[in-house]
Amino acid sequence: MALLALVIAILIERYYHGNQSAARDKLSSDNWYFSYLRFCDKSFAGKNWYQGWLKDFIEAVLPVLLVFVFFKLFDDGFVASFIVLALMVLILVHTFGPQLPSKQLEGYFKAIENGERQAAYEYAMAFTGKESENEEAMVKDVTESIFYKVESQYFSVAIWFVLLGPAGALLYRMLLWQEQEDRLGALGSKLHYAMEWVAFRISALTYLLAGDMASGIERSKAQFFDLDVSGRVLLNAVATASMGLGVDATESPCAANRCAISLSQRSGVILFALVAVASFLGWSFV
Protein backbone atom coordinates (compact mmCIF):
# COMPACT_ATOMS: atom_id res chain seq x y z
CA MET A 1 0.00 0.00 0.00
CA ALA A 2 2.96 2.32 0.59
CA LEU A 3 3.90 2.17 -3.07
CA LEU A 4 0.35 2.89 -4.24
CA ALA A 5 0.05 5.84 -1.85
CA LEU A 6 3.35 7.26 -3.11
CA VAL A 7 2.33 6.88 -6.76
CA ILE A 8 -0.97 8.70 -6.18
CA ALA A 9 0.74 11.43 -4.13
CA ILE A 10 3.36 11.97 -6.88
CA LEU A 11 0.63 12.23 -9.53
CA ILE A 12 -1.14 14.85 -7.41
CA GLU A 13 2.16 16.68 -7.01
CA ARG A 14 2.66 16.79 -10.79
CA TYR A 15 -0.86 18.12 -11.30
CA TYR A 16 -0.55 20.92 -8.77
CA HIS A 17 2.95 21.97 -9.84
CA GLY A 18 1.73 22.31 -13.40
CA ASN A 19 -1.59 24.01 -12.73
CA GLN A 20 -2.41 25.40 -9.29
CA SER A 21 0.61 26.30 -7.18
CA ALA A 22 -1.49 28.47 -4.82
CA ALA A 23 -3.81 25.57 -4.05
CA ARG A 24 -0.78 23.33 -3.63
CA ASP A 25 0.73 25.70 -1.07
CA LYS A 26 -2.45 25.49 0.99
CA LEU A 27 -2.19 21.71 1.10
CA SER A 28 1.24 21.97 2.73
CA SER A 29 0.31 24.79 5.08
CA ASP A 30 1.72 24.51 8.60
CA ASN A 31 -0.99 26.77 10.06
CA TRP A 32 -2.74 23.92 11.87
CA TYR A 33 0.44 22.85 13.58
CA PHE A 34 1.43 26.28 14.85
CA SER A 35 -2.17 26.83 15.96
CA TYR A 36 -1.76 23.65 17.98
CA LEU A 37 1.51 24.97 19.46
CA ARG A 38 -0.14 28.28 20.36
CA PHE A 39 -2.99 26.38 22.01
CA CYS A 40 -0.48 24.37 24.06
CA ASP A 41 1.38 27.52 25.07
CA LYS A 42 -1.86 29.28 26.03
CA SER A 43 -3.25 26.32 27.95
CA PHE A 44 -0.14 25.10 29.75
CA ALA A 45 2.15 28.13 29.95
CA GLY A 46 3.31 28.67 33.51
CA LYS A 47 2.66 25.06 34.55
CA ASN A 48 5.66 23.59 36.33
CA TRP A 49 5.30 20.26 34.57
CA TYR A 50 5.05 21.82 31.09
CA GLN A 51 8.75 22.08 30.33
CA GLY A 52 11.71 20.01 29.20
CA TRP A 53 11.15 16.66 27.51
CA LEU A 54 7.45 16.54 28.42
CA LYS A 55 6.82 19.84 26.61
CA ASP A 56 8.75 18.52 23.59
CA PHE A 57 6.73 15.29 23.68
CA ILE A 58 3.40 17.12 23.69
CA GLU A 59 4.44 19.49 20.91
CA ALA A 60 6.16 17.03 18.55
CA VAL A 61 5.36 13.42 19.41
CA LEU A 62 1.80 13.42 20.78
CA PRO A 63 0.09 14.43 17.47
CA VAL A 64 2.09 11.76 15.64
CA LEU A 65 1.22 9.15 18.27
CA LEU A 66 -2.48 9.91 17.78
CA VAL A 67 -2.07 9.49 14.01
CA PHE A 68 -0.29 6.17 14.56
CA VAL A 69 -3.08 4.88 16.84
CA PHE A 70 -5.74 6.04 14.39
CA PHE A 71 -4.17 4.08 11.53
CA LYS A 72 -3.85 1.01 13.74
CA LEU A 73 -7.58 1.14 14.46
CA PHE A 74 -8.34 1.00 10.72
CA ASP A 75 -5.98 -1.71 9.55
CA ASP A 76 -8.56 -4.36 8.63
CA GLY A 77 -11.39 -4.64 6.14
CA PHE A 78 -11.99 -3.68 2.52
CA VAL A 79 -13.64 -0.31 3.18
CA ALA A 80 -11.09 0.50 5.88
CA SER A 81 -8.29 -0.09 3.36
CA PHE A 82 -9.67 2.63 1.09
CA ILE A 83 -10.00 5.02 4.02
CA VAL A 84 -6.43 4.28 5.11
CA LEU A 85 -5.12 4.72 1.55
CA ALA A 86 -6.89 8.06 1.16
CA LEU A 87 -5.51 9.32 4.48
CA MET A 88 -2.00 8.13 3.56
CA VAL A 89 -2.15 10.09 0.32
CA LEU A 90 -3.50 13.16 2.13
CA ILE A 91 -0.66 13.06 4.70
CA LEU A 92 1.96 12.52 2.00
CA VAL A 93 0.75 15.44 -0.10
CA HIS A 94 0.57 17.57 3.04
CA THR A 95 4.11 16.70 4.11
CA PHE A 96 5.62 16.97 0.63
CA GLY A 97 6.81 20.22 -0.86
CA PRO A 98 5.26 22.64 -1.27
CA GLN A 99 7.35 23.39 -4.39
CA LEU A 100 10.10 21.65 -6.28
CA PRO A 101 13.37 23.62 -6.46
CA SER A 102 13.13 23.60 -10.25
CA LYS A 103 9.83 25.46 -9.92
CA GLN A 104 11.13 27.85 -7.27
CA LEU A 105 14.20 28.71 -9.38
CA GLU A 106 12.40 29.55 -12.62
CA GLY A 107 12.86 33.29 -12.02
CA TYR A 108 16.50 32.78 -11.04
CA PHE A 109 17.36 30.89 -14.23
CA LYS A 110 15.48 33.39 -16.36
CA ALA A 111 17.31 36.32 -14.73
CA ILE A 112 20.71 34.72 -15.40
CA GLU A 113 19.80 33.95 -19.00
CA ASN A 114 18.77 37.59 -19.51
CA GLY A 115 21.92 38.91 -17.86
CA GLU A 116 19.96 40.44 -14.96
CA ARG A 117 22.60 39.88 -12.28
CA GLN A 118 20.93 41.81 -9.47
CA ALA A 119 17.63 40.04 -10.01
CA ALA A 120 19.45 36.68 -9.98
CA TYR A 121 21.07 37.56 -6.62
CA GLU A 122 17.66 38.45 -5.18
CA TYR A 123 16.08 35.21 -6.40
CA ALA A 124 19.04 33.26 -5.02
CA MET A 125 18.82 34.98 -1.65
CA ALA A 126 15.10 34.22 -1.42
CA PHE A 127 15.81 30.57 -2.25
CA THR A 128 18.84 29.99 0.00
CA GLY A 129 17.94 32.35 2.83
CA LYS A 130 21.36 33.99 2.82
CA GLU A 131 23.28 36.63 0.91
CA SER A 132 26.15 35.37 -1.25
CA GLU A 133 29.44 37.25 -1.52
CA ASN A 134 29.85 36.89 -5.28
CA GLU A 135 28.49 35.01 -8.29
CA GLU A 136 30.59 31.91 -7.66
CA ALA A 137 29.42 31.75 -4.05
CA MET A 138 25.84 32.34 -5.20
CA VAL A 139 25.95 29.33 -7.54
CA LYS A 140 27.48 27.20 -4.78
CA ASP A 141 24.87 28.29 -2.22
CA VAL A 142 22.02 27.59 -4.64
CA THR A 143 23.44 24.14 -5.46
CA GLU A 144 23.66 23.20 -1.78
CA SER A 145 20.13 24.50 -1.16
CA ILE A 146 18.79 22.46 -4.08
CA PHE A 147 20.13 19.26 -2.54
CA TYR A 148 18.83 20.16 0.92
CA LYS A 149 15.36 21.25 -0.21
CA VAL A 150 14.84 18.20 -2.42
CA GLU A 151 15.95 16.00 0.46
CA SER A 152 14.01 17.64 3.29
CA GLN A 153 10.84 18.31 1.29
CA TYR A 154 10.59 15.04 -0.62
CA PHE A 155 13.20 12.31 -0.16
CA SER A 156 13.25 12.23 3.66
CA VAL A 157 9.47 12.40 3.82
CA ALA A 158 9.19 9.40 1.48
CA ILE A 159 11.87 7.46 3.38
CA TRP A 160 10.22 7.93 6.77
CA PHE A 161 6.83 7.18 5.26
CA VAL A 162 8.19 3.80 4.17
CA LEU A 163 10.07 3.15 7.43
CA LEU A 164 7.44 4.31 9.95
CA GLY A 165 4.28 4.90 7.95
CA PRO A 166 2.27 8.16 7.75
CA ALA A 167 3.18 8.97 11.36
CA GLY A 168 6.88 8.92 10.44
CA ALA A 169 6.42 11.29 7.52
CA LEU A 170 4.35 13.66 9.65
CA LEU A 171 6.84 13.55 12.54
CA TYR A 172 9.72 14.50 10.26
CA ARG A 173 7.74 17.39 8.74
CA MET A 174 6.66 18.75 12.13
CA LEU A 175 10.23 18.66 13.41
CA LEU A 176 11.32 20.50 10.27
CA TRP A 177 8.68 23.16 10.87
CA GLN A 178 9.92 23.57 14.44
CA GLU A 179 13.52 23.86 13.27
CA GLN A 180 12.60 26.55 10.75
CA GLU A 181 10.98 28.58 13.56
CA ASP A 182 13.78 27.86 16.08
CA ARG A 183 11.34 26.01 18.35
CA LEU A 184 13.12 22.68 18.64
CA GLY A 185 13.64 21.59 22.23
CA ALA A 186 16.19 19.07 23.48
CA LEU A 187 14.07 16.03 22.61
CA GLY A 188 13.00 17.49 19.26
CA SER A 189 16.58 18.36 18.34
CA LYS A 190 17.78 14.83 19.02
CA LEU A 191 14.88 13.29 17.07
CA HIS A 192 15.42 15.66 14.16
CA TYR A 193 19.17 14.99 14.05
CA ALA A 194 18.63 11.21 14.19
CA MET A 195 15.95 11.23 11.49
CA GLU A 196 18.11 13.31 9.16
CA TRP A 197 21.21 11.25 9.94
CA VAL A 198 19.45 8.10 8.73
CA ALA A 199 17.36 9.47 5.85
CA PHE A 200 20.06 11.67 4.35
CA ARG A 201 22.48 8.74 4.24
CA ILE A 202 19.95 6.56 2.47
CA SER A 203 19.50 9.34 -0.08
CA ALA A 204 23.27 9.75 -0.35
CA LEU A 205 23.43 6.18 -1.66
CA THR A 206 21.02 7.10 -4.46
CA TYR A 207 23.21 10.06 -5.40
CA LEU A 208 26.18 7.73 -5.62
CA LEU A 209 24.23 5.47 -7.97
CA ALA A 210 22.93 8.38 -10.03
CA GLY A 211 26.22 10.29 -10.41
CA ASP A 212 29.97 9.97 -10.15
CA MET A 213 30.18 7.12 -7.64
CA ALA A 214 33.98 7.08 -7.38
CA SER A 215 34.18 10.78 -6.47
CA GLY A 216 31.26 10.51 -4.09
CA ILE A 217 32.72 7.56 -2.21
CA GLU A 218 36.15 9.17 -2.01
CA ARG A 219 34.65 12.34 -0.59
CA SER A 220 32.42 10.69 2.01
CA LYS A 221 33.93 7.34 3.03
CA ALA A 222 35.46 8.74 6.20
CA GLN A 223 32.20 10.44 7.23
CA PHE A 224 29.47 8.02 6.23
CA PHE A 225 29.16 6.16 9.55
CA ASP A 226 30.34 9.00 11.76
CA LEU A 227 27.57 9.85 14.23
CA ASP A 228 29.00 13.35 14.67
CA VAL A 229 28.63 14.20 10.97
CA SER A 230 25.11 15.47 10.37
CA GLY A 231 22.97 14.22 7.53
CA ARG A 232 23.03 17.59 5.80
CA VAL A 233 26.84 17.80 5.81
CA LEU A 234 27.19 14.24 4.53
CA LEU A 235 24.55 14.59 1.82
CA ASN A 236 26.01 17.84 0.55
CA ALA A 237 29.49 16.28 0.33
CA VAL A 238 28.21 13.20 -1.51
CA ALA A 239 25.83 15.01 -3.86
CA THR A 240 28.35 17.72 -4.77
CA ALA A 241 31.08 15.17 -5.45
CA SER A 242 28.65 12.99 -7.41
CA MET A 243 28.15 15.79 -9.93
CA GLY A 244 31.69 14.95 -11.05
CA LEU A 245 33.73 17.13 -13.37
CA GLY A 246 31.14 17.36 -16.12
CA VAL A 247 29.87 20.81 -15.15
CA ASP A 248 30.99 23.41 -17.67
CA ALA A 249 30.73 26.81 -15.96
CA THR A 250 31.74 28.57 -19.19
CA GLU A 251 28.58 27.30 -20.86
CA SER A 252 26.34 29.00 -18.28
CA PRO A 253 26.99 30.56 -14.86
CA CYS A 254 24.24 28.34 -13.42
CA ALA A 255 25.35 25.12 -15.11
CA ALA A 256 26.12 23.58 -11.70
CA ASN A 257 22.62 24.46 -10.49
CA ARG A 258 20.98 22.77 -13.47
CA CYS A 259 23.27 19.78 -12.99
CA ALA A 260 22.20 19.57 -9.32
CA ILE A 261 18.54 19.54 -10.31
CA SER A 262 19.16 16.87 -12.94
CA LEU A 263 21.14 14.73 -10.49
CA SER A 264 18.39 15.08 -7.88
CA GLN A 265 15.79 13.95 -10.40
CA ARG A 266 17.81 10.85 -11.28
CA SER A 267 18.30 10.12 -7.59
CA GLY A 268 14.56 10.45 -7.08
CA VAL A 269 13.91 7.78 -9.71
CA ILE A 270 16.37 5.44 -7.97
CA LEU A 271 14.82 6.14 -4.57
CA PHE A 272 11.36 5.40 -5.94
CA ALA A 273 12.68 2.10 -7.35
CA LEU A 274 14.07 1.21 -3.92
CA VAL A 275 10.68 1.99 -2.36
CA ALA A 276 9.01 -0.26 -4.93
CA VAL A 277 11.39 -3.11 -4.15
CA ALA A 278 10.89 -2.64 -0.39
CA SER A 279 7.10 -2.75 -0.88
CA PHE A 280 7.18 -5.89 -2.99
CA LEU A 281 9.44 -7.62 -0.47
CA GLY A 282 7.28 -6.55 2.45
CA TRP A 283 9.99 -4.42 4.03
CA SER A 284 7.88 -1.25 4.29
CA PHE A 285 5.95 -0.34 7.43
CA VAL A 286 2.65 0.04 5.56
GROMACS .gro file of C-alpha atoms in nm:
model
  286
    1MET     CA    1   0.000   0.000   0.000
    2ALA     CA    2   0.296   0.232   0.059
    3LEU     CA    3   0.390   0.217  -0.307
    4LEU     CA    4   0.035   0.289  -0.424
    5ALA     CA    5   0.005   0.584  -0.185
    6LEU     CA    6   0.335   0.726  -0.311
    7VAL     CA    7   0.233   0.688  -0.676
    8ILE     CA    8  -0.097   0.870  -0.618
    9ALA     CA    9   0.074   1.143  -0.413
   10ILE     CA   10   0.336   1.197  -0.688
   11LEU     CA   11   0.063   1.223  -0.953
   12ILE     CA   12  -0.114   1.485  -0.741
   13GLU     CA   13   0.216   1.668  -0.701
   14ARG     CA   14   0.266   1.679  -1.079
   15TYR     CA   15  -0.086   1.812  -1.130
   16TYR     CA   16  -0.055   2.092  -0.877
   17HIS     CA   17   0.295   2.197  -0.984
   18GLY     CA   18   0.173   2.231  -1.340
   19ASN     CA   19  -0.159   2.401  -1.273
   20GLN     CA   20  -0.241   2.540  -0.929
   21SER     CA   21   0.061   2.630  -0.718
   22ALA     CA   22  -0.149   2.847  -0.482
   23ALA     CA   23  -0.381   2.557  -0.405
   24ARG     CA   24  -0.078   2.333  -0.363
   25ASP     CA   25   0.073   2.570  -0.107
   26LYS     CA   26  -0.245   2.549   0.099
   27LEU     CA   27  -0.219   2.171   0.110
   28SER     CA   28   0.124   2.197   0.273
   29SER     CA   29   0.031   2.479   0.508
   30ASP     CA   30   0.172   2.451   0.860
   31ASN     CA   31  -0.099   2.677   1.006
   32TRP     CA   32  -0.274   2.392   1.187
   33TYR     CA   33   0.044   2.285   1.358
   34PHE     CA   34   0.143   2.628   1.485
   35SER     CA   35  -0.217   2.683   1.596
   36TYR     CA   36  -0.176   2.365   1.798
   37LEU     CA   37   0.151   2.497   1.946
   38ARG     CA   38  -0.014   2.828   2.036
   39PHE     CA   39  -0.299   2.638   2.201
   40CYS     CA   40  -0.048   2.437   2.406
   41ASP     CA   41   0.138   2.752   2.507
   42LYS     CA   42  -0.186   2.928   2.603
   43SER     CA   43  -0.325   2.632   2.795
   44PHE     CA   44  -0.014   2.510   2.975
   45ALA     CA   45   0.215   2.813   2.995
   46GLY     CA   46   0.331   2.867   3.351
   47LYS     CA   47   0.266   2.506   3.455
   48ASN     CA   48   0.566   2.359   3.633
   49TRP     CA   49   0.530   2.026   3.457
   50TYR     CA   50   0.505   2.182   3.109
   51GLN     CA   51   0.875   2.208   3.033
   52GLY     CA   52   1.171   2.001   2.920
   53TRP     CA   53   1.115   1.666   2.751
   54LEU     CA   54   0.745   1.654   2.842
   55LYS     CA   55   0.682   1.984   2.661
   56ASP     CA   56   0.875   1.852   2.359
   57PHE     CA   57   0.673   1.529   2.368
   58ILE     CA   58   0.340   1.712   2.369
   59GLU     CA   59   0.444   1.949   2.091
   60ALA     CA   60   0.616   1.703   1.855
   61VAL     CA   61   0.536   1.342   1.941
   62LEU     CA   62   0.180   1.342   2.078
   63PRO     CA   63   0.009   1.443   1.747
   64VAL     CA   64   0.209   1.176   1.564
   65LEU     CA   65   0.122   0.915   1.827
   66LEU     CA   66  -0.248   0.991   1.778
   67VAL     CA   67  -0.207   0.949   1.401
   68PHE     CA   68  -0.029   0.617   1.456
   69VAL     CA   69  -0.308   0.488   1.684
   70PHE     CA   70  -0.574   0.604   1.439
   71PHE     CA   71  -0.417   0.408   1.153
   72LYS     CA   72  -0.385   0.101   1.374
   73LEU     CA   73  -0.758   0.114   1.446
   74PHE     CA   74  -0.834   0.100   1.072
   75ASP     CA   75  -0.598  -0.171   0.955
   76ASP     CA   76  -0.856  -0.436   0.863
   77GLY     CA   77  -1.139  -0.464   0.614
   78PHE     CA   78  -1.199  -0.368   0.252
   79VAL     CA   79  -1.364  -0.031   0.318
   80ALA     CA   80  -1.109   0.050   0.588
   81SER     CA   81  -0.829  -0.009   0.336
   82PHE     CA   82  -0.967   0.263   0.109
   83ILE     CA   83  -1.000   0.502   0.402
   84VAL     CA   84  -0.643   0.428   0.511
   85LEU     CA   85  -0.512   0.472   0.155
   86ALA     CA   86  -0.689   0.806   0.116
   87LEU     CA   87  -0.551   0.932   0.448
   88MET     CA   88  -0.200   0.813   0.356
   89VAL     CA   89  -0.215   1.009   0.032
   90LEU     CA   90  -0.350   1.316   0.213
   91ILE     CA   91  -0.066   1.306   0.470
   92LEU     CA   92   0.196   1.252   0.200
   93VAL     CA   93   0.075   1.544  -0.010
   94HIS     CA   94   0.057   1.757   0.304
   95THR     CA   95   0.411   1.670   0.411
   96PHE     CA   96   0.562   1.697   0.063
   97GLY     CA   97   0.681   2.022  -0.086
   98PRO     CA   98   0.526   2.264  -0.127
   99GLN     CA   99   0.735   2.339  -0.439
  100LEU     CA  100   1.010   2.165  -0.628
  101PRO     CA  101   1.337   2.362  -0.646
  102SER     CA  102   1.313   2.360  -1.025
  103LYS     CA  103   0.983   2.546  -0.992
  104GLN     CA  104   1.113   2.785  -0.727
  105LEU     CA  105   1.420   2.871  -0.938
  106GLU     CA  106   1.240   2.955  -1.262
  107GLY     CA  107   1.286   3.329  -1.202
  108TYR     CA  108   1.650   3.278  -1.104
  109PHE     CA  109   1.736   3.089  -1.423
  110LYS     CA  110   1.548   3.339  -1.636
  111ALA     CA  111   1.731   3.632  -1.473
  112ILE     CA  112   2.071   3.472  -1.540
  113GLU     CA  113   1.980   3.395  -1.900
  114ASN     CA  114   1.877   3.759  -1.951
  115GLY     CA  115   2.192   3.891  -1.786
  116GLU     CA  116   1.996   4.044  -1.496
  117ARG     CA  117   2.260   3.988  -1.228
  118GLN     CA  118   2.093   4.181  -0.947
  119ALA     CA  119   1.763   4.004  -1.001
  120ALA     CA  120   1.945   3.668  -0.998
  121TYR     CA  121   2.107   3.756  -0.662
  122GLU     CA  122   1.766   3.845  -0.518
  123TYR     CA  123   1.608   3.521  -0.640
  124ALA     CA  124   1.904   3.326  -0.502
  125MET     CA  125   1.882   3.498  -0.165
  126ALA     CA  126   1.510   3.422  -0.142
  127PHE     CA  127   1.581   3.057  -0.225
  128THR     CA  128   1.884   2.999   0.000
  129GLY     CA  129   1.794   3.235   0.283
  130LYS     CA  130   2.136   3.399   0.282
  131GLU     CA  131   2.328   3.663   0.091
  132SER     CA  132   2.615   3.537  -0.125
  133GLU     CA  133   2.944   3.725  -0.152
  134ASN     CA  134   2.985   3.689  -0.528
  135GLU     CA  135   2.849   3.501  -0.829
  136GLU     CA  136   3.059   3.191  -0.766
  137ALA     CA  137   2.942   3.175  -0.405
  138MET     CA  138   2.584   3.234  -0.520
  139VAL     CA  139   2.595   2.933  -0.754
  140LYS     CA  140   2.748   2.720  -0.478
  141ASP     CA  141   2.487   2.829  -0.222
  142VAL     CA  142   2.202   2.759  -0.464
  143THR     CA  143   2.344   2.414  -0.546
  144GLU     CA  144   2.366   2.320  -0.178
  145SER     CA  145   2.013   2.450  -0.116
  146ILE     CA  146   1.879   2.246  -0.408
  147PHE     CA  147   2.013   1.926  -0.254
  148TYR     CA  148   1.883   2.016   0.092
  149LYS     CA  149   1.536   2.125  -0.021
  150VAL     CA  150   1.484   1.820  -0.242
  151GLU     CA  151   1.595   1.600   0.046
  152SER     CA  152   1.401   1.764   0.329
  153GLN     CA  153   1.084   1.831   0.129
  154TYR     CA  154   1.059   1.504  -0.062
  155PHE     CA  155   1.320   1.231  -0.016
  156SER     CA  156   1.325   1.223   0.366
  157VAL     CA  157   0.947   1.240   0.382
  158ALA     CA  158   0.919   0.940   0.148
  159ILE     CA  159   1.187   0.746   0.338
  160TRP     CA  160   1.022   0.793   0.677
  161PHE     CA  161   0.683   0.718   0.526
  162VAL     CA  162   0.819   0.380   0.417
  163LEU     CA  163   1.007   0.315   0.743
  164LEU     CA  164   0.744   0.431   0.995
  165GLY     CA  165   0.428   0.490   0.795
  166PRO     CA  166   0.227   0.816   0.775
  167ALA     CA  167   0.318   0.897   1.136
  168GLY     CA  168   0.688   0.892   1.044
  169ALA     CA  169   0.642   1.129   0.752
  170LEU     CA  170   0.435   1.366   0.965
  171LEU     CA  171   0.684   1.355   1.254
  172TYR     CA  172   0.972   1.450   1.026
  173ARG     CA  173   0.774   1.739   0.874
  174MET     CA  174   0.666   1.875   1.213
  175LEU     CA  175   1.023   1.866   1.341
  176LEU     CA  176   1.132   2.050   1.027
  177TRP     CA  177   0.868   2.316   1.087
  178GLN     CA  178   0.992   2.357   1.444
  179GLU     CA  179   1.352   2.386   1.327
  180GLN     CA  180   1.260   2.655   1.075
  181GLU     CA  181   1.098   2.858   1.356
  182ASP     CA  182   1.378   2.786   1.608
  183ARG     CA  183   1.134   2.601   1.835
  184LEU     CA  184   1.312   2.268   1.864
  185GLY     CA  185   1.364   2.159   2.223
  186ALA     CA  186   1.619   1.907   2.348
  187LEU     CA  187   1.407   1.603   2.261
  188GLY     CA  188   1.300   1.749   1.926
  189SER     CA  189   1.658   1.836   1.834
  190LYS     CA  190   1.778   1.483   1.902
  191LEU     CA  191   1.488   1.329   1.707
  192HIS     CA  192   1.542   1.566   1.416
  193TYR     CA  193   1.917   1.499   1.405
  194ALA     CA  194   1.863   1.121   1.419
  195MET     CA  195   1.595   1.123   1.149
  196GLU     CA  196   1.811   1.331   0.916
  197TRP     CA  197   2.121   1.125   0.994
  198VAL     CA  198   1.945   0.810   0.873
  199ALA     CA  199   1.736   0.947   0.585
  200PHE     CA  200   2.006   1.167   0.435
  201ARG     CA  201   2.248   0.874   0.424
  202ILE     CA  202   1.995   0.656   0.247
  203SER     CA  203   1.950   0.934  -0.008
  204ALA     CA  204   2.327   0.975  -0.035
  205LEU     CA  205   2.343   0.618  -0.166
  206THR     CA  206   2.102   0.710  -0.446
  207TYR     CA  207   2.321   1.006  -0.540
  208LEU     CA  208   2.618   0.773  -0.562
  209LEU     CA  209   2.423   0.547  -0.797
  210ALA     CA  210   2.293   0.838  -1.003
  211GLY     CA  211   2.622   1.029  -1.041
  212ASP     CA  212   2.997   0.997  -1.015
  213MET     CA  213   3.018   0.712  -0.764
  214ALA     CA  214   3.398   0.708  -0.738
  215SER     CA  215   3.418   1.078  -0.647
  216GLY     CA  216   3.126   1.051  -0.409
  217ILE     CA  217   3.272   0.756  -0.221
  218GLU     CA  218   3.615   0.917  -0.201
  219ARG     CA  219   3.465   1.234  -0.059
  220SER     CA  220   3.242   1.069   0.201
  221LYS     CA  221   3.393   0.734   0.303
  222ALA     CA  222   3.546   0.874   0.620
  223GLN     CA  223   3.220   1.044   0.723
  224PHE     CA  224   2.947   0.802   0.623
  225PHE     CA  225   2.916   0.616   0.955
  226ASP     CA  226   3.034   0.900   1.176
  227LEU     CA  227   2.757   0.985   1.423
  228ASP     CA  228   2.900   1.335   1.467
  229VAL     CA  229   2.863   1.420   1.097
  230SER     CA  230   2.511   1.547   1.037
  231GLY     CA  231   2.297   1.422   0.753
  232ARG     CA  232   2.303   1.759   0.580
  233VAL     CA  233   2.684   1.780   0.581
  234LEU     CA  234   2.719   1.424   0.453
  235LEU     CA  235   2.455   1.459   0.182
  236ASN     CA  236   2.601   1.784   0.055
  237ALA     CA  237   2.949   1.628   0.033
  238VAL     CA  238   2.821   1.320  -0.151
  239ALA     CA  239   2.583   1.501  -0.386
  240THR     CA  240   2.835   1.772  -0.477
  241ALA     CA  241   3.108   1.517  -0.545
  242SER     CA  242   2.865   1.299  -0.741
  243MET     CA  243   2.815   1.579  -0.993
  244GLY     CA  244   3.169   1.495  -1.105
  245LEU     CA  245   3.373   1.713  -1.337
  246GLY     CA  246   3.114   1.736  -1.612
  247VAL     CA  247   2.987   2.081  -1.515
  248ASP     CA  248   3.099   2.341  -1.767
  249ALA     CA  249   3.073   2.681  -1.596
  250THR     CA  250   3.174   2.857  -1.919
  251GLU     CA  251   2.858   2.730  -2.086
  252SER     CA  252   2.634   2.900  -1.828
  253PRO     CA  253   2.699   3.056  -1.486
  254CYS     CA  254   2.424   2.834  -1.342
  255ALA     CA  255   2.535   2.512  -1.511
  256ALA     CA  256   2.612   2.358  -1.170
  257ASN     CA  257   2.262   2.446  -1.049
  258ARG     CA  258   2.098   2.277  -1.347
  259CYS     CA  259   2.327   1.978  -1.299
  260ALA     CA  260   2.220   1.957  -0.932
  261ILE     CA  261   1.854   1.954  -1.031
  262SER     CA  262   1.916   1.687  -1.294
  263LEU     CA  263   2.114   1.473  -1.049
  264SER     CA  264   1.839   1.508  -0.788
  265GLN     CA  265   1.579   1.395  -1.040
  266ARG     CA  266   1.781   1.085  -1.128
  267SER     CA  267   1.830   1.012  -0.759
  268GLY     CA  268   1.456   1.045  -0.708
  269VAL     CA  269   1.391   0.778  -0.971
  270ILE     CA  270   1.637   0.544  -0.797
  271LEU     CA  271   1.482   0.614  -0.457
  272PHE     CA  272   1.136   0.540  -0.594
  273ALA     CA  273   1.268   0.210  -0.735
  274LEU     CA  274   1.407   0.121  -0.392
  275VAL     CA  275   1.068   0.199  -0.236
  276ALA     CA  276   0.901  -0.026  -0.493
  277VAL     CA  277   1.139  -0.311  -0.415
  278ALA     CA  278   1.089  -0.264  -0.039
  279SER     CA  279   0.710  -0.275  -0.088
  280PHE     CA  280   0.718  -0.589  -0.299
  281LEU     CA  281   0.944  -0.762  -0.047
  282GLY     CA  282   0.728  -0.655   0.245
  283TRP     CA  283   0.999  -0.442   0.403
  284SER     CA  284   0.788  -0.125   0.429
  285PHE     CA  285   0.595  -0.034   0.743
  286VAL     CA  286   0.265   0.004   0.556
   0.00000   0.00000   0.00000
